[in-house]
Amino acid sequence: MDNEHPEPESPPSVDAPTSSKLLFLQERMVNFTQQYSMPVVEVSLVLSKYTKQISTHLSAHAAEQGEELPERLSQPWPLEAGDSAADVGQDTEFALDKVLDMVDGDRIDIFDTIIRNVINECELPLTDALLFMREWEHLVRSQLSGASGPGSLFSPVEYPDDF
């Protein structure tokens, strides 16, 4: 029997390998952002929330153990030279309040919920979740840095073939 709308794939079990959990999260995030043409600025807002929350939690835990998080986890990854519009002398100052007024709060909430549910349901290790978020953050920051005007911030996220 053919179904036009197949049942959504259930999340990997808690015992599944971390790679399966990350793949599931990746599929959910890419599918949602593509299906709803989610603007890069909205994706950035959600990723920023998660990188901050997870990194703060892991940093506190590391400090309790007398350790520090590696820079690859604790800091945004550097952008490549030439990724930034500022590198080519373009004026990239936008009115932040105006940009924030134009975002779709409902879409942001749904994207946030997708990420939170997968992380929690799969019991994804936080270090792996943070590293995963840093990769997404790098992709989105690269696209944001090339924004030539406020309209560019509302372009859908573009994924490289190997993402």
XYZ file of C-alpha atoms in Angstrom:
163
model
C 0.000 0.000 0.000
C 1.507 3.318 -1.075
C 1.383 6.147 1.400
C 1.675 9.683 0.124
C 2.962 10.714 3.526
C 5.087 7.965 5.053
C 5.297 7.783 8.799
C 8.071 9.976 10.142
C 11.156 8.038 11.071
C 11.393 7.562 14.803
C 14.482 8.864 16.588
C 17.355 6.472 17.241
C 17.253 4.692 20.566
C 19.290 5.890 23.511
C 21.613 2.913 22.906
C 22.196 3.772 19.231
C 25.647 4.967 18.169
C 26.207 8.707 18.475
C 26.766 8.915 14.719
C 23.187 7.665 14.136
C 21.831 10.266 16.533
C 23.791 13.061 14.849
C 22.662 11.918 11.407
C 19.049 11.929 12.587
C 19.464 15.459 13.985
C 21.154 16.605 10.760
C 18.330 15.189 8.637
C 15.668 16.837 10.778
C 17.391 20.217 10.758
C 18.133 20.217 7.022
C 14.638 18.980 6.135
C 12.931 21.641 8.233
C 15.114 24.526 7.075
C 14.697 23.518 3.434
C 10.974 22.791 3.639
C 10.250 26.177 5.200
C 13.009 28.106 3.375
C 14.219 29.157 6.798
C 16.307 32.329 6.577
C 19.919 32.197 7.626
C 19.321 34.830 10.336
C 16.627 32.682 11.994
C 18.794 29.562 11.886
C 21.605 31.628 13.390
C 19.448 32.767 16.309
C 18.528 29.194 17.239
C 22.079 27.884 16.846
C 23.386 30.751 18.957
C 21.030 29.770 21.754
C 22.174 26.145 21.712
C 25.898 26.828 21.406
C 25.676 29.242 24.331
C 23.593 26.941 26.556
C 25.568 23.785 25.890
C 28.955 25.488 26.060
C 28.057 27.219 29.347
C 26.919 23.896 30.828
C 30.001 22.007 29.651
C 32.367 24.806 30.752
C 30.866 24.780 34.246
C 31.181 20.995 34.419
C 34.779 21.141 33.179
C 35.630 23.847 35.745
C 34.248 21.639 38.539
C 36.736 18.999 37.400
C 39.584 21.507 37.152
C 39.535 21.275 33.358
C 38.854 23.597 30.440
C 36.939 22.957 27.262
C 39.057 22.768 24.132
C 38.827 25.918 22.019
C 37.167 23.917 19.221
C 34.188 23.503 21.561
C 34.306 26.728 23.547
C 34.705 29.230 20.684
C 33.111 29.743 17.269
C 35.272 28.351 14.499
C 37.195 31.004 12.566
C 35.913 31.973 9.152
C 38.126 31.549 6.117
C 39.815 34.655 4.729
C 37.547 36.213 2.137
C 34.348 34.803 3.702
C 33.362 38.159 5.106
C 31.764 41.016 3.218
C 33.845 43.279 5.452
C 36.971 41.736 3.888
C 36.052 43.362 0.584
C 35.169 46.713 2.109
C 31.381 46.443 2.035
C 29.332 48.252 4.657
C 27.538 45.518 6.600
C 25.869 47.507 9.352
C 22.169 46.687 9.675
C 19.599 47.868 12.174
C 19.406 44.848 14.469
C 16.031 45.846 15.911
C 14.504 45.983 12.433
C 15.950 42.599 11.528
C 14.654 41.015 14.741
C 11.199 42.491 14.120
C 11.060 40.677 10.775
C 11.908 37.154 11.965
C 9.199 34.504 12.182
C 8.983 33.611 15.880
C 6.791 30.571 15.266
C 9.223 29.083 12.760
C 12.108 29.745 15.163
C 10.200 28.038 18.000
C 9.487 24.966 15.872
C 13.134 24.688 14.778
C 14.226 25.097 18.403
C 11.800 22.363 19.469
C 13.069 19.965 16.795
C 16.650 20.370 18.014
C 15.767 20.139 21.706
C 13.580 17.067 21.237
C 16.180 15.141 19.262
C 18.954 15.986 21.731
C 16.780 14.989 24.696
C 14.997 11.948 23.230
C 18.198 10.424 21.866
C 20.195 11.472 24.929
C 22.821 12.887 22.598
C 26.089 13.492 24.478
C 26.473 17.239 24.963
C 30.055 17.394 23.699
C 28.956 15.793 20.433
C 25.905 18.059 20.267
C 28.080 21.149 20.776
C 30.602 20.101 18.141
C 27.699 19.463 15.762
C 26.232 22.908 16.527
C 29.637 24.534 15.961
C 29.728 23.031 12.467
C 26.290 24.463 11.700
C 27.259 27.761 13.313
C 30.319 27.982 11.049
C 28.189 27.373 7.952
C 25.636 30.000 8.952
C 28.235 32.574 10.057
C 29.991 32.173 6.712
C 26.735 32.989 4.946
C 25.893 35.855 7.298
C 29.327 37.396 6.872
C 28.736 37.585 3.136
C 25.433 39.437 3.547
C 25.414 42.572 1.438
C 22.203 43.991 2.894
C 19.325 43.184 5.230
C 17.573 41.182 2.518
C 20.527 38.788 2.362
C 19.926 37.875 5.992
C 16.561 36.461 4.987
C 17.903 34.233 2.229
C 17.461 30.522 2.919
C 20.433 28.611 4.280
C 22.551 27.147 1.494
C 24.136 23.759 2.099
C 27.355 22.623 0.432
C 27.214 19.222 -1.261
C 29.306 17.599 1.468
C 27.341 18.995 4.400
